[in-house]
Structure formats: C-alpha cells, structure tokens
Amino acid sequence: NSIFFIKLIKTVYENSKLAFEAVEGLGSYYYKEKMKRSLNQMNDELLSKTLFHFLQVILKILLFGDIDANITEFAAQALFSLICAQPVLSIHFFFFPFHPHPRFFFQKLDSFGIVAQEIISQVNRDNAKQRLSDAFMKLLSDNQIQPVLDRKTLAKFQENLQNFLMNVRGFLRVK
C-alpha cells in the first residue's frame, strides 16, 4: 500500500508540474507574439480569454488549494508568464469595498488586478480584505516587478510570491 501511495504522489507531482509548465509555455508564447504584434484578432481574443482563466485558476490554487511546496515554483513561473502576457485589458469601473471610504473608482486594471479584485471581494472580514489588498499590492511592487519575461525578474517575483503566500494563506483560511 505504501508503494502505491508513493507512486500516486509522484504521479500527482509530475502531472501538476507538467500542467504548470504547459500554461507557462502558453503564457510565454502569447507574451512574445504580443511583443511582435503577430497575433490576429481572433487568436488574440481566444488566447487572452484562455490565459485569463488560467490566471484565475492558478491564483486560487495558490491561495486556497493544498499545493505541495515543491510545485509552487512551477505555479509561480506559470503565474508570472500570465501576468506578463496580459498587462492591461481596458479601463474598468470598479467598486472597492475594502477601501476606508468605499466608493467607485475609474482605474486601469490589468488581468491580475481584476482577479485580485475578485478574490478580495469574496473575503468576508474587512480587516482581512485590507490585509489581502495590501499583500496583492506588495506582490508586484516589492523588488519593482515589471511585466518582463526574464530570469532575473522571475526570481524576484518568486521571492515576492513566497512572502505573499506566507503572509496571506493563514488569515484567508481562518473562518
């Protein structure tokens, strides 16, 4: 039984790693093609929607899932490629309920900001909303993360992500 369990864990690890690597590859491809401006509108829209969905799923897995620490590195690479691939969607009209004086703002949000807003809005406690909002801001502002796919920036992002996850997982999982 223990051998079966070890093989099962190894299979889950390998499949998770491969899935995150595939998403990272797709995000990198989209980023490079956007930089060259070589995507036609139909492919651009399809890939953009697909990558946005992956961004939502990976961020929720990292925050709320029981993910092995060894897999976090691959998830971080995929997440960073998605953040770089979709820097700014458009101007949105958003309500910020966690703000000290809740009100509407016109703000230009990137895909990551939209997903962060969705997650923040699902948190029930006001103090947790503020802490999560601050943590999301720090995730990309610490080490001056820019949406550029290179090893140096990825390493900074991975460090920020580890700090982010250590900071927020605990208070998000408290009921």
C-alpha positions as CSV (number, residue, x, y, z in Angstrom):
1,N,0.0,0.0,0.0
2,S,2.8,2.5,0.8
3,I,4.5,1.9,-2.5
4,F,1.2,2.6,-4.3
5,F,0.7,5.8,-2.3
6,I,4.3,6.9,-3.1
7,K,3.7,6.3,-6.8
8,L,0.4,8.1,-6.7
9,I,2.0,11.2,-5.0
10,K,4.8,11.1,-7.6
11,T,2.3,11.0,-10.4
12,V,0.3,13.9,-9.0
13,Y,3.5,15.9,-8.6
14,E,4.6,15.1,-12.2
15,N,1.2,15.9,-13.7
16,S,1.0,19.2,-11.8
17,K,4.5,20.2,-12.8
18,L,3.7,19.4,-16.5
19,A,0.4,21.3,-16.4
20,F,2.0,24.4,-14.9
21,E,4.9,24.1,-17.4
22,A,2.3,23.9,-20.3
23,V,0.5,27.0,-19.0
24,E,3.8,28.8,-18.6
25,G,4.7,27.9,-22.2
26,L,1.4,29.2,-23.5
27,G,1.8,32.5,-21.5
28,S,5.3,32.9,-22.8
29,Y,4.2,32.3,-26.3
30,Y,1.4,34.8,-26.1
31,Y,3.8,37.4,-24.5
32,K,6.3,37.0,-27.3
33,E,3.7,37.1,-30.0
34,K,2.1,40.2,-28.5
35,M,5.5,41.9,-28.4
36,K,6.0,41.1,-32.1
37,R,2.3,42.1,-32.8
38,S,1.9,39.0,-34.8
39,L,-1.4,37.6,-33.5
40,N,-4.6,38.1,-35.5
41,Q,-7.6,39.4,-33.6
42,M,-9.4,36.1,-33.3
43,N,-6.4,34.3,-31.9
44,D,-5.6,37.2,-29.7
45,E,-9.1,37.2,-28.2
46,L,-9.2,33.4,-27.8
47,L,-5.8,33.2,-26.1
48,S,-6.5,36.2,-24.0
49,K,-9.7,34.7,-22.5
50,T,-8.0,31.3,-22.0
51,L,-5.0,32.9,-20.3
52,F,-7.2,35.0,-18.1
53,H,-9.0,31.8,-17.0
54,F,-5.7,30.1,-16.2
55,L,-4.6,33.2,-14.2
56,Q,-7.8,32.9,-12.1
57,V,-7.3,29.2,-11.5
58,I,-3.6,29.3,-10.6
59,L,-4.0,32.2,-8.2
60,K,-6.9,30.5,-6.5
61,I,-4.9,27.2,-6.3
62,L,-2.0,29.1,-4.7
63,L,-4.2,30.9,-2.2
64,F,-6.8,28.3,-1.3
65,G,-5.5,24.9,-2.5
66,D,-3.4,22.4,-0.7
67,I,-0.4,22.7,-3.1
68,D,2.9,21.0,-2.4
69,A,5.7,23.5,-1.7
70,N,7.7,21.8,-4.5
71,I,5.1,22.6,-7.0
72,T,4.8,26.3,-6.0
73,E,7.9,27.1,-8.1
74,F,6.3,25.8,-11.3
75,A,3.0,27.6,-10.4
76,A,4.9,30.8,-9.8
77,Q,6.5,30.5,-13.3
78,A,3.2,30.0,-14.9
79,L,1.5,32.8,-12.9
80,F,4.3,35.2,-13.8
81,S,4.1,34.4,-17.6
82,L,0.4,35.0,-17.4
83,I,0.8,38.4,-15.6
84,C,3.4,39.4,-18.3
85,A,1.2,38.1,-21.1
86,Q,-1.8,40.3,-20.3
87,P,-0.6,43.6,-18.9
88,V,-3.6,45.8,-19.4
89,L,-7.1,44.8,-20.6
90,S,-9.0,48.0,-20.6
91,I,-10.5,50.7,-18.3
92,H,-13.0,49.3,-15.8
93,F,-15.4,50.9,-13.4
94,F,-14.8,49.2,-10.0
95,F,-16.2,49.3,-6.5
96,F,-13.5,48.9,-3.8
97,P,-15.4,47.7,-0.8
98,F,-12.2,47.3,1.2
99,H,-11.2,51.0,0.9
100,P,-11.6,53.0,4.1
101,H,-14.3,55.0,2.4
102,P,-16.0,52.6,-0.1
103,R,-16.7,54.2,-3.4
104,F,-16.4,53.8,-7.1
105,F,-13.1,54.5,-8.9
106,F,-12.1,54.6,-12.5
107,Q,-9.0,52.6,-12.7
108,K,-7.0,51.0,-15.4
109,L,-6.6,47.4,-14.2
110,D,-4.6,44.6,-15.7
111,S,-5.8,41.0,-15.7
112,F,-4.0,40.3,-12.4
113,G,-5.7,43.3,-10.8
114,I,-9.1,42.1,-11.9
115,V,-8.5,38.6,-10.5
116,A,-7.2,40.1,-7.3
117,Q,-10.3,42.3,-7.0
118,E,-12.5,39.2,-7.5
119,I,-10.7,37.3,-4.7
120,I,-10.7,40.3,-2.3
121,S,-14.4,40.8,-2.9
122,Q,-15.1,37.2,-1.8
123,V,-13.4,37.7,1.6
124,N,-16.0,38.3,4.4
125,R,-13.9,40.2,7.0
126,D,-13.0,43.8,6.5
127,N,-9.6,43.6,8.2
128,A,-8.8,40.5,6.0
129,K,-9.8,42.4,2.9
130,Q,-7.4,45.3,3.7
131,R,-4.6,42.9,4.5
132,L,-5.2,41.0,1.3
133,S,-5.4,44.2,-0.7
134,D,-2.1,45.4,0.8
135,A,-0.5,42.0,0.1
136,F,-1.5,42.0,-3.5
137,M,-0.1,45.5,-4.0
138,K,3.2,44.4,-2.4
139,L,3.4,41.2,-4.6
140,L,4.2,43.2,-7.7
141,S,5.6,46.4,-6.1
142,D,8.3,44.8,-3.9
143,N,11.5,44.4,-5.9
144,Q,9.9,46.6,-8.5
145,I,8.5,43.8,-10.6
146,Q,7.9,44.7,-14.2
147,P,5.9,42.6,-16.7
148,V,9.1,41.4,-18.5
149,L,9.8,37.7,-19.0
150,D,13.4,37.2,-17.9
151,R,15.1,35.1,-15.3
152,K,16.1,38.0,-13.0
153,T,12.5,39.4,-12.8
154,L,11.1,35.9,-12.4
155,A,13.4,35.2,-9.5
156,K,12.3,38.5,-7.8
157,F,8.6,37.5,-8.5
158,Q,9.1,34.1,-7.0
159,E,10.6,35.6,-3.8
160,N,7.7,38.1,-3.6
161,L,5.2,35.3,-4.2
162,Q,6.7,33.1,-1.4
163,N,6.4,36.1,1.0
164,F,2.9,36.8,-0.2
165,L,1.7,33.3,0.3
166,M,3.3,33.1,3.8
167,N,1.6,36.3,4.7
168,V,-2.0,35.6,3.4
169,R,-2.7,31.9,3.5
170,G,-3.1,31.8,7.2
171,F,-5.6,34.6,7.6
172,L,-7.5,33.6,4.5
173,R,-8.1,30.1,5.7
174,V,-9.5,31.2,9.1
175,K,-13.2,31.0,9.2
